[in-house]
Short mmCIF file of C-alpha atoms in Angstrom, two decimals:
data_model
loop_
_atom_site.label_atom_id
_atom_site.label_comp_id
_atom_site.label_asym_id
_atom_site.label_seq_id
_atom_site.Cartn_x
_atom_site.Cartn_y
_atom_site.Cartn_z
CA UNK A 19 -38.62 32.17 10.54
CA UNK A 20 -37.54 32.54 14.64
CA UNK A 21 -39.83 32.53 17.43
CA UNK A 22 -42.23 36.09 18.14
CA UNK A 23 -43.42 37.70 21.11
CA UNK A 24 -46.41 36.24 22.84
CA UNK A 25 -50.02 35.54 20.50
CA UNK A 26 -52.05 39.45 20.68
CA UNK A 27 -56.15 38.70 21.21
CA UNK A 28 -56.55 39.17 17.39
CA UNK A 29 -53.97 36.54 16.54
CA UNK A 30 -55.67 34.00 19.12
CA UNK A 31 -59.24 34.88 17.05
CA UNK A 32 -58.05 33.73 14.12
CA UNK A 33 -56.53 30.68 15.20
CA UNK A 34 -59.31 29.29 16.12
CA UNK A 35 -61.28 30.84 13.26
CA UNK A 36 -58.59 28.65 11.11
CA UNK A 37 -58.92 25.41 13.27
CA UNK A 38 -63.00 25.57 12.79
CA UNK A 39 -61.85 25.72 8.88
CA UNK A 40 -60.06 22.49 9.30
CA UNK A 41 -56.29 24.20 9.28
CA UNK A 42 -53.79 22.72 10.52
CA UNK A 43 -51.19 24.22 12.82
CA UNK A 44 -48.47 24.11 10.27
CA UNK A 45 -50.84 25.92 7.82
CA UNK A 46 -52.36 28.83 10.37
CA UNK A 47 -48.44 29.10 11.41
CA UNK A 48 -47.55 30.07 7.64
CA UNK A 49 -50.71 32.46 7.52
CA UNK A 50 -49.72 34.25 10.51
CA UNK A 51 -46.09 34.18 9.92
CA UNK A 52 -45.49 32.99 13.60
CA UNK A 53 -43.45 29.86 14.43
CA UNK A 54 -45.49 26.79 14.67
CA UNK A 55 -44.26 25.55 18.29
CA UNK A 56 -46.11 28.91 18.98
CA UNK A 57 -49.30 27.78 17.09
CA UNK A 58 -49.69 24.53 18.92
CA UNK A 59 -48.41 25.44 22.31
CA UNK A 60 -51.52 28.01 22.66
CA UNK A 61 -54.01 24.93 20.90
CA UNK A 62 -52.16 22.22 23.26
CA UNK A 63 -53.08 25.30 26.30
CA UNK A 64 -56.64 25.90 25.07
CA UNK A 65 -57.67 22.36 24.89
CA UNK A 66 -56.46 21.41 28.24
CA UNK A 67 -58.87 24.02 30.20
CA UNK A 68 -58.25 26.33 33.80
CA UNK A 69 -56.81 23.68 36.04
CA UNK A 70 -58.94 23.18 39.08
CA UNK A 71 -57.53 24.24 42.35
CA UNK A 72 -56.71 21.64 44.95
CA UNK A 73 -57.72 21.98 47.93
CA UNK A 74 -54.78 21.37 50.87
CA UNK A 75 -55.98 19.20 53.87
CA UNK A 76 -55.30 21.71 56.75
CA UNK A 77 -53.42 20.94 59.55
CA UNK A 78 -56.41 20.02 62.06
CA UNK A 79 -55.51 21.25 66.06
CA UNK A 80 -57.61 19.87 68.82
CA UNK A 81 -59.85 21.66 70.88
CA UNK A 82 -58.47 22.40 73.45
CA UNK A 83 -55.70 24.31 71.06
CA UNK A 84 -58.35 26.01 69.48
CA UNK A 85 -59.86 26.76 72.95
CA UNK A 86 -56.36 28.32 73.88
CA UNK A 87 -55.88 29.94 70.29
CA UNK A 88 -59.68 31.75 71.86
CA UNK A 89 -58.43 32.73 74.37
CA UNK A 90 -54.69 34.31 73.66
CA UNK A 91 -56.35 35.90 70.74
CA UNK A 92 -58.82 38.48 73.29
CA UNK A 93 -55.32 38.52 75.74
CA UNK A 94 -53.00 39.38 72.66
CA UNK A 95 -54.92 42.16 70.53
CA UNK A 96 -53.85 43.34 67.13
CA UNK A 97 -51.33 40.79 67.71
CA UNK A 98 -49.91 38.50 64.79
CA UNK A 99 -50.99 34.80 64.01
CA UNK A 100 -47.73 33.72 64.67
CA UNK A 101 -47.41 35.74 67.55
CA UNK A 102 -50.98 34.31 68.70
CA UNK A 103 -50.10 30.19 67.57
CA UNK A 104 -46.83 30.77 69.61
CA UNK A 105 -48.01 31.80 72.76
CA UNK A 106 -49.93 28.77 72.78
CA UNK A 107 -46.94 26.58 71.95
CA UNK A 108 -49.09 25.46 68.58
CA UNK A 109 -45.78 24.81 66.01
CA UNK A 110 -45.78 23.43 62.44
CA UNK A 111 -49.00 25.74 61.22
CA UNK A 112 -48.88 27.44 57.97
CA UNK A 113 -49.31 31.13 58.16
CA UNK A 114 -52.44 30.34 55.56
CA UNK A 115 -53.89 28.21 58.04
CA UNK A 116 -53.38 30.16 61.41
CA UNK A 117 -55.19 32.84 59.29
CA UNK A 118 -58.29 30.64 58.53
CA UNK A 119 -58.68 28.93 62.56
CA UNK A 120 -58.42 32.28 63.39
CA UNK A 121 -61.33 33.91 61.15
CA UNK A 122 -63.12 31.29 62.87
CA UNK A 123 -63.08 32.86 66.46
CA UNK A 124 -61.93 36.36 65.71
CA UNK A 125 -61.40 39.75 62.90
CA UNK A 126 -58.76 41.57 61.99
CA UNK A 127 -58.94 44.83 63.20
CA UNK A 128 -56.79 48.65 63.21
CA UNK A 129 -56.26 49.74 66.44
CA UNK A 130 -58.77 52.63 67.33
CA UNK A 131 -58.22 56.23 67.59
CA UNK A 132 -60.34 57.08 70.85
CA UNK A 133 -58.49 57.88 74.63
CA UNK A 134 -59.26 54.13 76.90
CA UNK A 135 -62.05 54.25 79.32
CA UNK A 136 -61.39 53.66 82.61
CA UNK A 137 -63.45 52.34 85.48
CA UNK A 138 -63.73 55.57 86.83
CA UNK A 139 -64.48 57.02 83.33
CA UNK A 140 -66.84 55.10 82.74
CA UNK A 141 -69.08 55.18 86.10
CA UNK A 142 -68.37 58.98 85.75
CA UNK A 143 -70.26 58.20 81.00
CA UNK A 144 -73.10 56.98 83.30
CA UNK A 145 -73.87 59.34 86.16
CA UNK A 146 -74.04 62.46 83.29
CA UNK A 147 -76.08 59.95 81.38
CA UNK A 148 -78.52 59.55 84.29
CA UNK A 149 -78.41 63.66 85.41
CA UNK A 150 -79.21 64.59 81.69
CA UNK A 151 -81.82 61.53 80.49
CA UNK A 152 -84.92 63.98 81.12
CA UNK A 153 -83.56 67.18 79.02
CA UNK A 154 -84.50 69.18 76.43
CA UNK A 155 -81.80 68.75 73.87
CA UNK A 156 -82.77 71.37 71.46
CA UNK A 157 -82.28 73.52 73.78
CA UNK A 158 -78.46 72.61 73.97
CA UNK A 159 -75.48 74.11 72.63
CA UNK A 160 -72.82 71.47 71.27
CA UNK A 161 -69.24 72.96 70.35
CA UNK A 162 -65.88 72.15 70.12
CA UNK A 163 -63.21 73.28 67.99
CA UNK A 164 -61.79 70.98 64.80
CA UNK A 165 -58.28 71.69 62.75
CA UNK A 166 -58.29 70.56 59.19
CA UNK A 167 -54.63 70.80 57.40
CA UNK A 168 -54.04 71.09 53.64
CA UNK A 169 -53.41 67.59 53.29
CA UNK A 170 -56.20 65.57 55.10
CA UNK A 171 -56.14 63.39 56.70
CA UNK A 172 -54.00 60.18 56.17
CA UNK A 173 -55.38 57.45 53.75
CA UNK A 174 -58.59 58.84 53.29
CA UNK A 175 -56.90 59.28 49.24
CA UNK A 176 -58.63 56.35 48.21
CA UNK A 177 -60.81 55.49 44.77
CA UNK A 178 -61.25 53.69 41.92
CA UNK A 179 -58.78 53.84 39.17
CA UNK A 180 -59.38 53.12 35.21
CA UNK A 181 -57.20 50.10 33.64
CA UNK A 182 -53.46 51.36 32.28
CA UNK A 183 -54.19 55.12 34.59
CA UNK A 184 -51.78 55.86 37.40
CA UNK A 185 -52.60 56.67 40.68
CA UNK A 186 -52.04 60.43 41.09
CA UNK A 187 -48.82 61.11 43.26
CA UNK A 188 -50.09 63.32 46.15
CA UNK A 189 -48.09 66.57 47.58
CA UNK A 190 -46.68 65.57 51.07
CA UNK A 191 -45.61 68.66 54.03
CA UNK A 192 -44.43 68.50 57.14
CA UNK A 193 -47.40 68.56 59.61
CA UNK A 194 -49.61 68.34 56.36
CA UNK A 195 -48.32 71.62 55.31
CA UNK A 196 -50.11 73.28 58.29
CA UNK A 197 -53.98 74.05 59.23
CA UNK A 198 -56.31 75.79 60.38
CA UNK A 199 -58.10 75.63 63.61
CA UNK A 200 -61.99 76.05 63.01
CA UNK A 201 -64.91 76.46 66.48
CA UNK A 202 -68.76 76.28 65.79
CA UNK A 203 -71.32 74.84 67.55
CA UNK A 204 -74.84 73.68 67.14
CA UNK A 205 -78.09 73.75 68.36
CA UNK A 206 -81.82 72.21 67.28
CA UNK A 207 -81.33 72.54 63.07
CA UNK A 208 -79.12 75.14 63.53
CA UNK A 209 -75.46 76.30 62.94
CA UNK A 210 -73.31 78.15 64.78
CA UNK A 211 -70.35 79.30 62.87
CA UNK A 212 -67.83 78.33 62.23
CA UNK A 213 -65.38 80.55 63.22
CA UNK A 214 -61.59 80.58 61.96
CA UNK A 215 -59.36 80.62 65.12
CA UNK A 216 -56.09 83.30 64.18
CA UNK A 217 -53.38 81.17 62.80
CA UNK A 218 -50.57 81.05 65.37
CA UNK A 219 -52.53 81.59 68.42
CA UNK A 220 -52.58 79.13 70.83
CA UNK A 221 -55.69 78.44 72.78
CA UNK A 222 -55.22 78.70 76.49
CA UNK A 223 -58.45 79.94 78.70
CA UNK A 224 -57.92 84.05 77.79
CA UNK A 225 -57.54 83.54 74.01
CA UNK A 226 -60.36 80.79 74.59
CA UNK A 227 -62.14 83.81 76.14
CA UNK A 228 -61.82 86.35 74.10
CA UNK A 229 -62.23 84.30 70.99
CA UNK A 230 -65.34 83.38 72.39
CA UNK A 231 -66.16 87.30 73.25
CA UNK A 232 -65.71 88.14 69.45
CA UNK A 233 -67.21 85.04 67.71
CA UNK A 234 -69.84 83.71 69.80
CA UNK A 235 -70.93 86.53 71.60
CA UNK A 236 -70.44 88.93 69.75
CA UNK A 237 -71.69 87.74 65.98
CA UNK A 238 -74.99 85.30 67.56
CA UNK A 239 -75.82 85.35 71.10
CA UNK A 240 -75.91 89.05 71.82
CA UNK A 241 -78.73 88.93 68.41
CA UNK A 242 -81.01 86.17 70.53
CA UNK A 243 -83.56 86.72 72.52
CA UNK A 244 -84.15 86.66 76.49
CA UNK A 245 -86.06 84.15 77.23
CA UNK A 246 -83.90 82.25 74.59
CA UNK A 247 -80.80 82.91 76.50
CA UNK A 248 -82.76 81.91 80.08
CA UNK A 249 -82.92 78.60 78.85
CA UNK A 250 -79.86 77.43 76.67
CA UNK A 251 -77.40 75.15 77.88
CA UNK A 252 -73.86 75.98 76.59
CA UNK A 253 -71.74 72.76 76.37
CA UNK A 254 -68.25 72.25 75.71
CA UNK A 255 -65.78 69.37 76.78
CA UNK A 256 -62.87 69.66 79.35
CA UNK A 257 -60.22 70.84 77.08
CA UNK A 258 -57.66 72.83 79.68
CA UNK A 259 -58.65 75.84 78.21
CA UNK A 260 -62.35 75.31 78.92
CA UNK A 261 -62.45 73.83 82.00
CA UNK A 262 -60.34 76.30 83.76
CA UNK A 263 -60.92 78.32 86.45
CA UNK A 264 -60.55 81.50 84.74
CA UNK A 265 -63.02 80.19 82.32
CA UNK A 266 -65.41 79.11 84.15
CA UNK A 267 -65.26 82.23 86.07
CA UNK A 268 -65.66 84.40 82.81
CA UNK A 269 -68.87 82.40 81.61
CA UNK A 270 -70.27 83.37 84.86
CA UNK A 271 -69.85 86.19 84.58
CA UNK A 272 -71.57 86.37 80.84
CA UNK A 273 -74.85 84.64 82.54
CA UNK A 274 -73.62 81.23 81.51
CA UNK A 275 -73.10 79.26 84.79
CA UNK A 276 -73.98 76.41 86.83
CA UNK A 277 -77.04 74.54 85.41
CA UNK A 278 -76.34 76.75 81.92
CA UNK A 279 -73.24 75.26 81.79
CA UNK A 280 -73.35 71.40 81.31
CA UNK A 281 -70.62 69.08 83.15
CA UNK A 282 -69.37 66.92 80.50
CA UNK A 283 -68.20 63.46 81.47
CA UNK A 284 -63.91 62.66 80.36
CA UNK A 285 -62.83 60.64 77.53
CA UNK A 286 -66.52 61.45 75.70
CA UNK A 287 -66.06 62.54 72.00
CA UNK A 288 -68.63 59.66 70.80
CA UNK A 289 -71.47 61.84 72.80
CA UNK A 290 -71.23 65.44 71.33
CA UNK A 291 -73.31 65.40 68.42
CA UNK A 292 -70.92 68.09 66.39
CA UNK A 293 -67.91 64.96 65.69
CA UNK A 294 -70.45 64.08 63.62
CA UNK A 295 -70.65 67.01 61.75
CA UNK A 296 -66.70 67.97 62.08
CA UNK A 297 -66.72 64.26 59.76
CA UNK A 298 -69.42 65.73 57.06
CA UNK A 299 -67.28 68.74 57.11
CA UNK A 300 -64.24 66.53 56.56
CA UNK A 301 -65.68 63.90 53.95
CA UNK A 302 -66.70 66.92 51.83
CA UNK A 303 -63.67 69.34 51.64
CA UNK A 304 -61.54 65.95 51.37
CA UNK A 305 -63.32 64.15 48.82
CA UNK A 306 -61.34 62.22 45.74
CA UNK A 307 -58.69 63.07 47.62
CA UNK A 308 -58.63 67.03 47.77
CA UNK A 309 -55.43 68.66 48.66
CA UNK A 310 -54.90 72.44 49.10
CA UNK A 311 -52.41 75.09 48.56
CA UNK A 312 -53.09 77.60 51.12
CA UNK A 313 -54.72 78.27 54.67
CA UNK A 314 -57.52 80.41 53.02
CA UNK A 315 -57.97 78.50 50.60
CA UNK A 316 -58.98 75.52 52.70
CA UNK A 317 -60.81 77.71 55.07
CA UNK A 318 -63.08 78.72 52.55
CA UNK A 319 -63.70 74.43 51.42
CA UNK A 320 -64.52 74.63 55.07
CA UNK A 321 -67.55 77.79 54.95
CA UNK A 322 -69.06 76.22 51.68
CA UNK A 323 -69.17 72.83 53.12
CA UNK A 324 -70.63 74.37 56.46
CA UNK A 325 -73.26 76.16 54.32
CA UNK A 326 -74.23 72.78 52.56
CA UNK A 327 -75.41 71.49 55.69
CA UNK A 328 -78.89 71.48 56.47
CA UNK A 329 -80.74 72.23 59.23
CA UNK A 330 -82.64 68.47 58.65
CA UNK A 331 -78.96 67.01 59.12
CA UNK A 332 -77.98 69.34 62.21
CA UNK A 333 -81.24 68.16 63.74
CA UNK A 334 -80.88 64.81 63.20
CA UNK A 335 -78.04 65.28 65.31
CA UNK A 336 -78.99 66.85 68.18
CA UNK A 337 -81.94 64.72 68.21
CA UNK A 338 -79.98 61.46 68.89
CA UNK A 339 -78.93 62.37 72.02
CA UNK A 340 -81.62 61.00 73.51
CA UNK A 341 -80.79 57.50 72.22
CA UNK A 342 -77.14 57.64 72.89
CA UNK A 343 -77.67 58.33 76.80
CA UNK A 344 -79.29 55.51 76.87
CA UNK A 345 -76.54 53.40 74.61
CA UNK A 346 -74.01 54.67 77.22
CA UNK A 347 -76.46 53.44 79.89
CA UNK A 348 -77.02 49.79 78.17
CA UNK A 349 -73.50 49.49 77.98
CA UNK A 350 -72.71 51.15 81.39
CA UNK A 351 -70.32 53.28 80.14
CA UNK A 352 -68.62 51.88 77.47
CA UNK A 353 -67.99 53.55 74.02
CA UNK A 354 -71.11 53.96 71.69
CA UNK A 355 -70.90 54.24 67.89
CA UNK A 356 -71.53 57.38 66.29
#
């Protein structure tokens, strides 16, 4: 009889049982109709057991070289271990050793997707925090836009897959298949919107003001009491369509001016609590790698996800502002965690 394929789990169990009964390897081979050499190899490997891993000694570096590596890692963020060691003129160190040494003085990180802060930005963030430190944030309307695509953000479709199953192949379209621009606001424990920007409309100063007129002012603001309007503070970021002279003058004619229009520091998405709302909605609409086939379907998903956000969640976001301001001051204008 010739050699066959590898032993199955059932055959291995039978071999162990036959050995316990005192059968020889030759007899077992005949009973299983397998090659004698295959049976002997399995028995020998089973008796040897698992070989212990032998740790090879690391290539040691001096304390002086370690300090050089630490300084290079600080000066060269996101560099490879090879580039860091080469900049220190340290050669002959294998990759595994380089990585083991770097793990003691550095961490592997991805590049952060947020605008860099220079000295002027940090000073303006501190000035902003000091100015609004005593503000009643329950009266502030936090607003922003968000774009959602049919395919969702790259790298979100991750999850467990059963053994033997293949990972699903997502649809791939240029620019994510297009997207929908959404505007919303939050104040105290209330969600304003979301409102959909008409497809194909680019928000410049004129179209932005017209959008606010058709949605925010007509559908929400006009229903509020005079005392509410008197105390409300309107917040928007420094996008060109928001901060232009045209938009500022238009809002002033609507009664939103001076102290009722919050000044906003540059490069500060981490200070706007509505950014956290966008994260909640995106996690919901793109969960389990969900993709959409039309702009209307993704918009309907946004509306449904927004309805599921309760008042307590929104209140938690708006009440986080005191802590955010204190964090900005503590970090001297640096970025804070959201």
